[in-house]
PDB file of C-alpha atoms in Angstrom:
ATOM      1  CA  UNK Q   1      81.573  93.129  79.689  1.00 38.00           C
ATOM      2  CA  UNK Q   2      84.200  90.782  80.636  1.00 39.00           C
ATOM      3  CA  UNK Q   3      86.830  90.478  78.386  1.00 41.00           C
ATOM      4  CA  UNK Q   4      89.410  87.257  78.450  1.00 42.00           C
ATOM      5  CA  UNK Q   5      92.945  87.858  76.771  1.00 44.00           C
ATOM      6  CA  UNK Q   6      94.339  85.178  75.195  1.00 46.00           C
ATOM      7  CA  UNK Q   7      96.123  83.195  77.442  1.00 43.00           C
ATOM      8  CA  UNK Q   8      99.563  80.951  76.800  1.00 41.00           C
ATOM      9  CA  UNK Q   9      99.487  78.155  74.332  1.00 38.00           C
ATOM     10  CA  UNK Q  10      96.990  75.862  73.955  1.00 40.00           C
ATOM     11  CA  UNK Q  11      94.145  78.259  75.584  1.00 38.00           C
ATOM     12  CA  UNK Q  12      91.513  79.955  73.824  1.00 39.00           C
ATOM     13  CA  UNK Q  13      92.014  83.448  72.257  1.00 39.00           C
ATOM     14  CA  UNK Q  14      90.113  86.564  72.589  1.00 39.00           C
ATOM     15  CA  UNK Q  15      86.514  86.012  73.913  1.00 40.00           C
ATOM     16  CA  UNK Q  16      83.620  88.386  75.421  1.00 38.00           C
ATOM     17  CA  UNK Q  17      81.156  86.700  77.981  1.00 39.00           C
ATOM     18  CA  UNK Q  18      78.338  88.750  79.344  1.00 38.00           C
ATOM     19  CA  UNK Q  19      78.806  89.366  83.220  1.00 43.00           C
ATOM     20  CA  UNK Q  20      75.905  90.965  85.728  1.00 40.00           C
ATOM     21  CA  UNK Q  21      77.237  93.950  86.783  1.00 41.00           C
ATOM     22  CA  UNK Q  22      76.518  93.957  90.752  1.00 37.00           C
ATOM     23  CA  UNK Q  23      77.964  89.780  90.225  1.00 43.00           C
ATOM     24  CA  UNK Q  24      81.217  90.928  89.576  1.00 54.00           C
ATOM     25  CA  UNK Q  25      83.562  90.404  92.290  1.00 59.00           C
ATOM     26  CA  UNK Q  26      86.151  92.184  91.449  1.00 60.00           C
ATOM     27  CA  UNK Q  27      84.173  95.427  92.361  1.00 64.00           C
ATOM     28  CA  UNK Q  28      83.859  94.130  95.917  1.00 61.00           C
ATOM     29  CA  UNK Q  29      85.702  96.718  98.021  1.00 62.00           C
ATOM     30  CA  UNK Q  30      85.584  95.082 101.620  1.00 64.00           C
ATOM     31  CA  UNK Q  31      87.451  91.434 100.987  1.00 73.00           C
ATOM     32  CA  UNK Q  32      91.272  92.339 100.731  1.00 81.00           C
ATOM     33  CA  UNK Q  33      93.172  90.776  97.261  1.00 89.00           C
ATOM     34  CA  UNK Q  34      96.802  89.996  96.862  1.00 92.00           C
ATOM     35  CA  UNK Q  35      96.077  89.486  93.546  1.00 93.00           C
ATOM     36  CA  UNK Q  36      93.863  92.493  92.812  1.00 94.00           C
ATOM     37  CA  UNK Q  37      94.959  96.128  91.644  1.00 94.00           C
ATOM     38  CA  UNK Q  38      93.728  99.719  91.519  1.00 92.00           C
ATOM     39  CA  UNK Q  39      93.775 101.417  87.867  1.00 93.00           C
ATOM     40  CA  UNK Q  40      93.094 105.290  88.489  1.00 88.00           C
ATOM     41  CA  UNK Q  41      93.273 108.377  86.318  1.00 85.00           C
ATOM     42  CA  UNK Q  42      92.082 106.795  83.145  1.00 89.00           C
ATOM     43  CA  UNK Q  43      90.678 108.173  80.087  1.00 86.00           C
ATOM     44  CA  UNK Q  44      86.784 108.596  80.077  1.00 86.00           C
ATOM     45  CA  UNK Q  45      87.785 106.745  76.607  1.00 89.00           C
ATOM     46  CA  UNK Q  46      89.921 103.837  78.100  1.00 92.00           C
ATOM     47  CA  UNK Q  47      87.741 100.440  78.393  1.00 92.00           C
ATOM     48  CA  UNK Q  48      88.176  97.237  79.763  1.00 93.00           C
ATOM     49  CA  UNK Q  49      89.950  95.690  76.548  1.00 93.00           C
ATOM     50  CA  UNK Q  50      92.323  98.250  76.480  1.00 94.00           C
ATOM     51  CA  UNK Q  51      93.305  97.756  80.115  1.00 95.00           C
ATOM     52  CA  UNK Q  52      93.238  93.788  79.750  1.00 94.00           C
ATOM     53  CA  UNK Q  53      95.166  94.534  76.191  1.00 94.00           C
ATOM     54  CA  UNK Q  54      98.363  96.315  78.260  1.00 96.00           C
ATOM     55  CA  UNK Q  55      98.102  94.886  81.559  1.00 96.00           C
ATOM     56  CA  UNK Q  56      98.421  91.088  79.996  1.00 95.00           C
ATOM     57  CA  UNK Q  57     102.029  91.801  79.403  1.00 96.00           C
ATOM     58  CA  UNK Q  58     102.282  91.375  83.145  1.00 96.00           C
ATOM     59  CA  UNK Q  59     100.625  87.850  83.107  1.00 95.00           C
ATOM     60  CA  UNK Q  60      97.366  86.507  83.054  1.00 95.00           C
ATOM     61  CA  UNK Q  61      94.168  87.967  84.042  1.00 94.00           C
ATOM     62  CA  UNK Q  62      91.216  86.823  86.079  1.00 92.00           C
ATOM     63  CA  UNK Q  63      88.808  89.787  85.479  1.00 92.00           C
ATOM     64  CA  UNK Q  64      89.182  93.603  84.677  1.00 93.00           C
ATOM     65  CA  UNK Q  65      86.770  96.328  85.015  1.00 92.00           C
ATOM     66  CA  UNK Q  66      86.586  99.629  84.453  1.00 92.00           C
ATOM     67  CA  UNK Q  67      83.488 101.295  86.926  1.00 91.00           C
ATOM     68  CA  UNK Q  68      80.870 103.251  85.125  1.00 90.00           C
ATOM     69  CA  UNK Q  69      78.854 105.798  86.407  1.00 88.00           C
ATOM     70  CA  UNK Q  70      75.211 104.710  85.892  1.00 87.00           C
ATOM     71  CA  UNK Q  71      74.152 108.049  85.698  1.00 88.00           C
ATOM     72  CA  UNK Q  72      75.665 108.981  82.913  1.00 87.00           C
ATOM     73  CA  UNK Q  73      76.983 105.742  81.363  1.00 87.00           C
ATOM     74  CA  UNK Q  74      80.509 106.823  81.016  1.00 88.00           C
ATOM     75  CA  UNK Q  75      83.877 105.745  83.211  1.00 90.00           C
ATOM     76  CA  UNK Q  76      84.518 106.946  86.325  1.00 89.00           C
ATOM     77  CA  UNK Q  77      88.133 107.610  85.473  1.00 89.00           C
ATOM     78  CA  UNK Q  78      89.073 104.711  87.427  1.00 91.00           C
ATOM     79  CA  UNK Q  79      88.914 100.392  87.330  1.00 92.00           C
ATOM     80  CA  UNK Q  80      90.299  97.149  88.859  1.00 93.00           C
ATOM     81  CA  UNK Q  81      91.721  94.278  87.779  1.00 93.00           C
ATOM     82  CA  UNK Q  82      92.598  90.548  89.147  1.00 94.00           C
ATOM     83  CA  UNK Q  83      95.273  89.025  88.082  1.00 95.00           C
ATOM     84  CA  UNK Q  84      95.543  85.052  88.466  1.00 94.00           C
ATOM     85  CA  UNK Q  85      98.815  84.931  89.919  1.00 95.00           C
ATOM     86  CA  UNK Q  86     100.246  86.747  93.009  1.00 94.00           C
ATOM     87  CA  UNK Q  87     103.673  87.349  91.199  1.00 96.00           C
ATOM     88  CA  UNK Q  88     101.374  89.489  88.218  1.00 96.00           C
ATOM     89  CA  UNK Q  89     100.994  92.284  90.487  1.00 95.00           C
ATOM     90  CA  UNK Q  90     104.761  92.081  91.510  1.00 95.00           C
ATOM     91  CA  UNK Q  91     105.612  92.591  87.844  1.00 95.00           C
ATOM     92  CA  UNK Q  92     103.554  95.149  87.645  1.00 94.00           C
ATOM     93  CA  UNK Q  93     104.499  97.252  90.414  1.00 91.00           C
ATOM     94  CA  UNK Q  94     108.067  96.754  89.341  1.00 89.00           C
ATOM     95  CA  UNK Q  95     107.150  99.410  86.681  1.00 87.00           C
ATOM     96  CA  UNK Q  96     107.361 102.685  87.935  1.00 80.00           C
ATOM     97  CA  UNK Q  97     105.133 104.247  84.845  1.00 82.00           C
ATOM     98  CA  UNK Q  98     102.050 102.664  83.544  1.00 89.00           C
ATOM     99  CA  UNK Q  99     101.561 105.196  80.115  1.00 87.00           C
ATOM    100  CA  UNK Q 100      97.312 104.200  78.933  1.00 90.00           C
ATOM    101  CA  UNK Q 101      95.765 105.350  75.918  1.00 88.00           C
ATOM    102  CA  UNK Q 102      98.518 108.363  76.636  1.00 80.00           C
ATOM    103  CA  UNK Q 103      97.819 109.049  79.752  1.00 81.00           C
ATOM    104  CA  UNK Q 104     100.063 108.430  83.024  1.00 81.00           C
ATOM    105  CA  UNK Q 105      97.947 106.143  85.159  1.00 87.00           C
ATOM    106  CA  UNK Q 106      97.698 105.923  89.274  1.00 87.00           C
ATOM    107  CA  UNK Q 107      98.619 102.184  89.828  1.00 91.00           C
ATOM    108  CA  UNK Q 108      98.334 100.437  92.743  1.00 90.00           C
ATOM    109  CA  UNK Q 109      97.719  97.236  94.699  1.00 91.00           C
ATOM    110  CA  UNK Q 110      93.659  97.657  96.129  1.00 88.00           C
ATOM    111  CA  UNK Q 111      93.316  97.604  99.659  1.00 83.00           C
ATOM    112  CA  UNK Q 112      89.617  96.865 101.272  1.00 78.00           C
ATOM    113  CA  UNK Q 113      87.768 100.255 101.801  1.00 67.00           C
ATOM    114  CA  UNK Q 114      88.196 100.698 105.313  1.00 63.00           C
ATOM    115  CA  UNK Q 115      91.852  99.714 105.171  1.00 60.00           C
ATOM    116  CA  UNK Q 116      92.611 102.255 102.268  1.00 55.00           C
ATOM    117  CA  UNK Q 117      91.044 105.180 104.486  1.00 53.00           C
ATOM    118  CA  UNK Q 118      93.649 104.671 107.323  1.00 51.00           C
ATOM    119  CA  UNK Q 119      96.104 105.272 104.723  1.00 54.00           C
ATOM    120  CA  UNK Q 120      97.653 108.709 103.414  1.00 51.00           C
ATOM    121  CA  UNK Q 121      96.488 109.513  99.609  1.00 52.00           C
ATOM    122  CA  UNK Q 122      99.731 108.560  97.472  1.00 52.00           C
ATOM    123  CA  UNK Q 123     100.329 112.484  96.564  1.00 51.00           C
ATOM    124  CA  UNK Q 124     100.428 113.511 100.470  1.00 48.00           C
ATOM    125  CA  UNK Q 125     103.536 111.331 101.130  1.00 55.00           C
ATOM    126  CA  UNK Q 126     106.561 113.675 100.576  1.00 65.00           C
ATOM    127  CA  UNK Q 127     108.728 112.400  97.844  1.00 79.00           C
ATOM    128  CA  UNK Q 128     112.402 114.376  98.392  1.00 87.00           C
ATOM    129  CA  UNK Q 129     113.581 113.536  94.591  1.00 89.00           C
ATOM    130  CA  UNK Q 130     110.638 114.811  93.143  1.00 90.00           C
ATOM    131  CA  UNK Q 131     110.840 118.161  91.192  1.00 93.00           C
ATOM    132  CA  UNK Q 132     108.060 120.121  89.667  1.00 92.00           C
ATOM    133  CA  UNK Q 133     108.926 122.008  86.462  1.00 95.00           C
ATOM    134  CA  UNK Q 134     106.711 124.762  85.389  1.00 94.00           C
ATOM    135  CA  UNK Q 135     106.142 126.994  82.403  1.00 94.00           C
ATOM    136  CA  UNK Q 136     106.782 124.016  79.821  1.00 94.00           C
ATOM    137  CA  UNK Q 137     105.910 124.512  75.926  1.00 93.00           C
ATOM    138  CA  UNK Q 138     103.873 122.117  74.235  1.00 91.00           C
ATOM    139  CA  UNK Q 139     106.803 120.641  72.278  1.00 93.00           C
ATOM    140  CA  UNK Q 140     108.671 119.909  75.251  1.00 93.00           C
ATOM    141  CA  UNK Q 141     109.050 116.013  75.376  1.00 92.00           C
ATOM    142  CA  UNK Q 142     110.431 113.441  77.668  1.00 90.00           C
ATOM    143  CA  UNK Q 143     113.528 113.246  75.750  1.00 92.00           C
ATOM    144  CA  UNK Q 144     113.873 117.017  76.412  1.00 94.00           C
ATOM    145  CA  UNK Q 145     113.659 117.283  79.978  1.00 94.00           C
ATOM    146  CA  UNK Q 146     115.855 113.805  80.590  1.00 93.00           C
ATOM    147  CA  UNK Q 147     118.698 115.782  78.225  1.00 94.00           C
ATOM    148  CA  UNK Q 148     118.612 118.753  80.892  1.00 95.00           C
ATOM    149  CA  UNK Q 149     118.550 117.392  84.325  1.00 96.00           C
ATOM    150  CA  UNK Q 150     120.515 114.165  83.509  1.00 95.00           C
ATOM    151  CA  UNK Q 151     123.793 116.518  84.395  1.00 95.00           C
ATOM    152  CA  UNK Q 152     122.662 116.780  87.663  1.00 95.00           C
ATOM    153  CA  UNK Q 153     122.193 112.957  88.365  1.00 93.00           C
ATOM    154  CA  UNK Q 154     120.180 109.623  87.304  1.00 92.00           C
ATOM    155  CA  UNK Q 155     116.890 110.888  86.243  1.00 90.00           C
ATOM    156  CA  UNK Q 156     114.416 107.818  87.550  1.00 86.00           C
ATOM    157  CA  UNK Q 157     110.928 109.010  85.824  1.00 85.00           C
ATOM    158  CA  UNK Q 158     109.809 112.024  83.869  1.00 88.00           C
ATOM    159  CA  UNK Q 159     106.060 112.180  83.757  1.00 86.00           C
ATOM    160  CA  UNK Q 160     104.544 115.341  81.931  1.00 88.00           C
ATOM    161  CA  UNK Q 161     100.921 116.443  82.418  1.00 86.00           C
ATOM    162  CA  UNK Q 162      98.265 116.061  79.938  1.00 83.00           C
ATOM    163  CA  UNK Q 163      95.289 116.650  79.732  1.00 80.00           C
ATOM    164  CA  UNK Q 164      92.877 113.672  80.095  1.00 70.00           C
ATOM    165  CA  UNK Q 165      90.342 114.683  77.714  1.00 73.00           C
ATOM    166  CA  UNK Q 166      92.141 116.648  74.605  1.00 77.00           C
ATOM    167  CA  UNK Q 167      95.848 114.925  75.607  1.00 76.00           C
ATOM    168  CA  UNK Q 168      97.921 118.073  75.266  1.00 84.00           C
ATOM    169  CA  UNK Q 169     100.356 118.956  77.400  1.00 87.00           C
ATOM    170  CA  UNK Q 170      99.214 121.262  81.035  1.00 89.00           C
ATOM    171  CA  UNK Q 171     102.907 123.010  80.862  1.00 93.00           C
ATOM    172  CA  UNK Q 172     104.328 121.419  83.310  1.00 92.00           C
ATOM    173  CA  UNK Q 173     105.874 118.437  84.429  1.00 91.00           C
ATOM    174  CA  UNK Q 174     107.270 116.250  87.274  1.00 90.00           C
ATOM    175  CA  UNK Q 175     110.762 115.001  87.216  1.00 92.00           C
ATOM    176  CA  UNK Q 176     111.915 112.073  89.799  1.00 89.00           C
ATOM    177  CA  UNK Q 177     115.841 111.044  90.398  1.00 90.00           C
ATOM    178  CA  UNK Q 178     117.306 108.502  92.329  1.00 87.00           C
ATOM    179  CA  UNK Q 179     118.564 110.385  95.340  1.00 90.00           C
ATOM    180  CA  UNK Q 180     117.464 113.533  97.348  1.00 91.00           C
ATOM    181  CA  UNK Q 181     120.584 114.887  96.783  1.00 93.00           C
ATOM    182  CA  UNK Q 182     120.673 115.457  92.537  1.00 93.00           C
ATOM    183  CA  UNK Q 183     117.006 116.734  93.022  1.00 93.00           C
ATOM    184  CA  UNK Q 184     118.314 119.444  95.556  1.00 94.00           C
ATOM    185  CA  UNK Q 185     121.417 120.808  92.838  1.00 95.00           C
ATOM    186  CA  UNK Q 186     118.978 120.479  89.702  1.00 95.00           C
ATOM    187  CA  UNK Q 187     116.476 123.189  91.439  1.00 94.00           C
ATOM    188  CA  UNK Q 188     116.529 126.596  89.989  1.00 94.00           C
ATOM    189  CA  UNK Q 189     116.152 128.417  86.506  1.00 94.00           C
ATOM    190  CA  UNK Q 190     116.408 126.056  83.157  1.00 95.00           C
ATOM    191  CA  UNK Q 191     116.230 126.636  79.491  1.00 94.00           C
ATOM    192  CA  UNK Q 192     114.243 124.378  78.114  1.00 94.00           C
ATOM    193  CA  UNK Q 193     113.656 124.599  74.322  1.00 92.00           C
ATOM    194  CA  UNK Q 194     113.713 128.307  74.510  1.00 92.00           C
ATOM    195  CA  UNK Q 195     111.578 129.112  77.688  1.00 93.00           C
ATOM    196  CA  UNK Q 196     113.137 129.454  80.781  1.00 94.00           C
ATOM    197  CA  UNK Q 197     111.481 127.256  83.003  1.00 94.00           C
ATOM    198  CA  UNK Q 198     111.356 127.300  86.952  1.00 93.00           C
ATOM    199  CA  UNK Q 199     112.401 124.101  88.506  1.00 94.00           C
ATOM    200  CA  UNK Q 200     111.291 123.865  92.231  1.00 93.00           C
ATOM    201  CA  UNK Q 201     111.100 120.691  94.971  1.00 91.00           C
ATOM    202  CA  UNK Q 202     107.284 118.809  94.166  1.00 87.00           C
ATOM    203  CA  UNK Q 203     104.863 119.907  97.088  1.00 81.00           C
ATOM    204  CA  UNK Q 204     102.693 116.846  98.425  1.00 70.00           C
ATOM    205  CA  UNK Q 205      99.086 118.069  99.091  1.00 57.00           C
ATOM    206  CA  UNK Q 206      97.937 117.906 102.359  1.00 47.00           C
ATOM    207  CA  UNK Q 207      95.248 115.891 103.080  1.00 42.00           C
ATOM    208  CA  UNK Q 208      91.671 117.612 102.779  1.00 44.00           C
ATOM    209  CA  UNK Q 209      93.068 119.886 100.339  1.00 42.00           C
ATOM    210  CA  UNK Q 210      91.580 120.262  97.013  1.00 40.00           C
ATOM    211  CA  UNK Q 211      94.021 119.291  94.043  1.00 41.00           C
ATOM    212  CA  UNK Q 212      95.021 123.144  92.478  1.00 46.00           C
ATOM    213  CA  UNK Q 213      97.193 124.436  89.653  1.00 43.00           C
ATOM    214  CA  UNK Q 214     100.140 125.780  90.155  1.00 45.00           C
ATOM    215  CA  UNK Q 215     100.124 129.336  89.612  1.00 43.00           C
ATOM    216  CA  UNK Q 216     102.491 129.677  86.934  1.00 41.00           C
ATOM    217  CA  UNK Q 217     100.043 127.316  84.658  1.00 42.00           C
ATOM    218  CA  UNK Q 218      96.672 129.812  85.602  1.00 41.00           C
TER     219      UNK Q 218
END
């Protein structure tokens, strides 16, 4: 379904109009966008109003989809959406944590297929202010962890793992600061909420490995 939000006064409000599936241009994957993003890591419960319901804060939208697997008739985990201005996607990528339906999503612009293959997956690039914090309990919140490495410099982004079906927390969690050098003193042993927790420099995966678990969280 396509689903139109309602736009800025004086347009019409909420409205569903039925759309042929293989029609839809904003699944085309070879005809490069400006105005066009990736949604990734979604809920298998997230749909297309949701997305159009929080990416609307960002400006207007064109189309949104979320892709379906017609095997099973359920999402894919991932979608797209167009905006109808340029300076949408700017606004959005000025956010450096999209938070759906609970869930941290993987946001980016969409690149044509063959473009997006020359390029390293976004968790292979090396990210030097990036920590990894293992060995978390489930109470631990964002609050928590910004309260014990805020000492040791601007903390940028705290993102912890969930998981995408039940939503409770993996035990561990990624913490990003503004500089190299506050991630490099903040490594080591923490208490967090009565568990000491090892703090360690985030690992990018190299390319053609398979995504694992850190061991502490087996």
């Amino acid at each position: 379904m396509y689903y139109m939000p309602p736009g800025p006064m004086g347009y019409p409000g909420p409205r569903h109009v039925a759309k042929p599936f293989a029609d839809r241009r904003t699944l085309d994957d070879q005809q490069k966008n400006p105005r066009k993003i990736f949604i990734g890591n979604l809920q298998v419960t997230t749909s297309e109003k949701n997305l159009t319901v929080y990416f609307s804060q960002f400006g207007a939208l064109e189309d949104c989809v979320v892709v379906i697997d017609k095997r099973t008739g359920q999402s894919r985990g991932f979608g797209f959406i167009i905006f109808q201005q340029e300076s949408s996607v700017e606004n959005v990528m000025a956010k450096s944590v999209h938070r759906i339906d609970g869930v941290v999503a993987d946001v980016r612009r969409a690149v044509p297929r063959d473009e997006a293959r020359q390029e390293p997956p976004p968790d292979t690039i090396p990210q030097p202010e990036k920590l990894f914090v293992g060995g978390l309990g489930d109470d631990v919140t964002e609050d928590d962890l910004r309260r014990t490495f805020s000492p040791y410099g601007t903390v940028k982004e705290v993102v912890i793992m969930c998981d995408k079906l039940t939503r409770r927390p993996r035990g561990f969690a990624f913490v990003i600061f503004t500089t190299e050098e506050a991630a490099n003193s903040a490594v080591g042993t923490h208490q967090i909420k009565g568990r000491m927790c090892e703090t360690k420099k985030a690992e990018p995966n190299r390319i053609g490995d398979v995504p694992r678990v850190p061991r502490e969280m087996r």
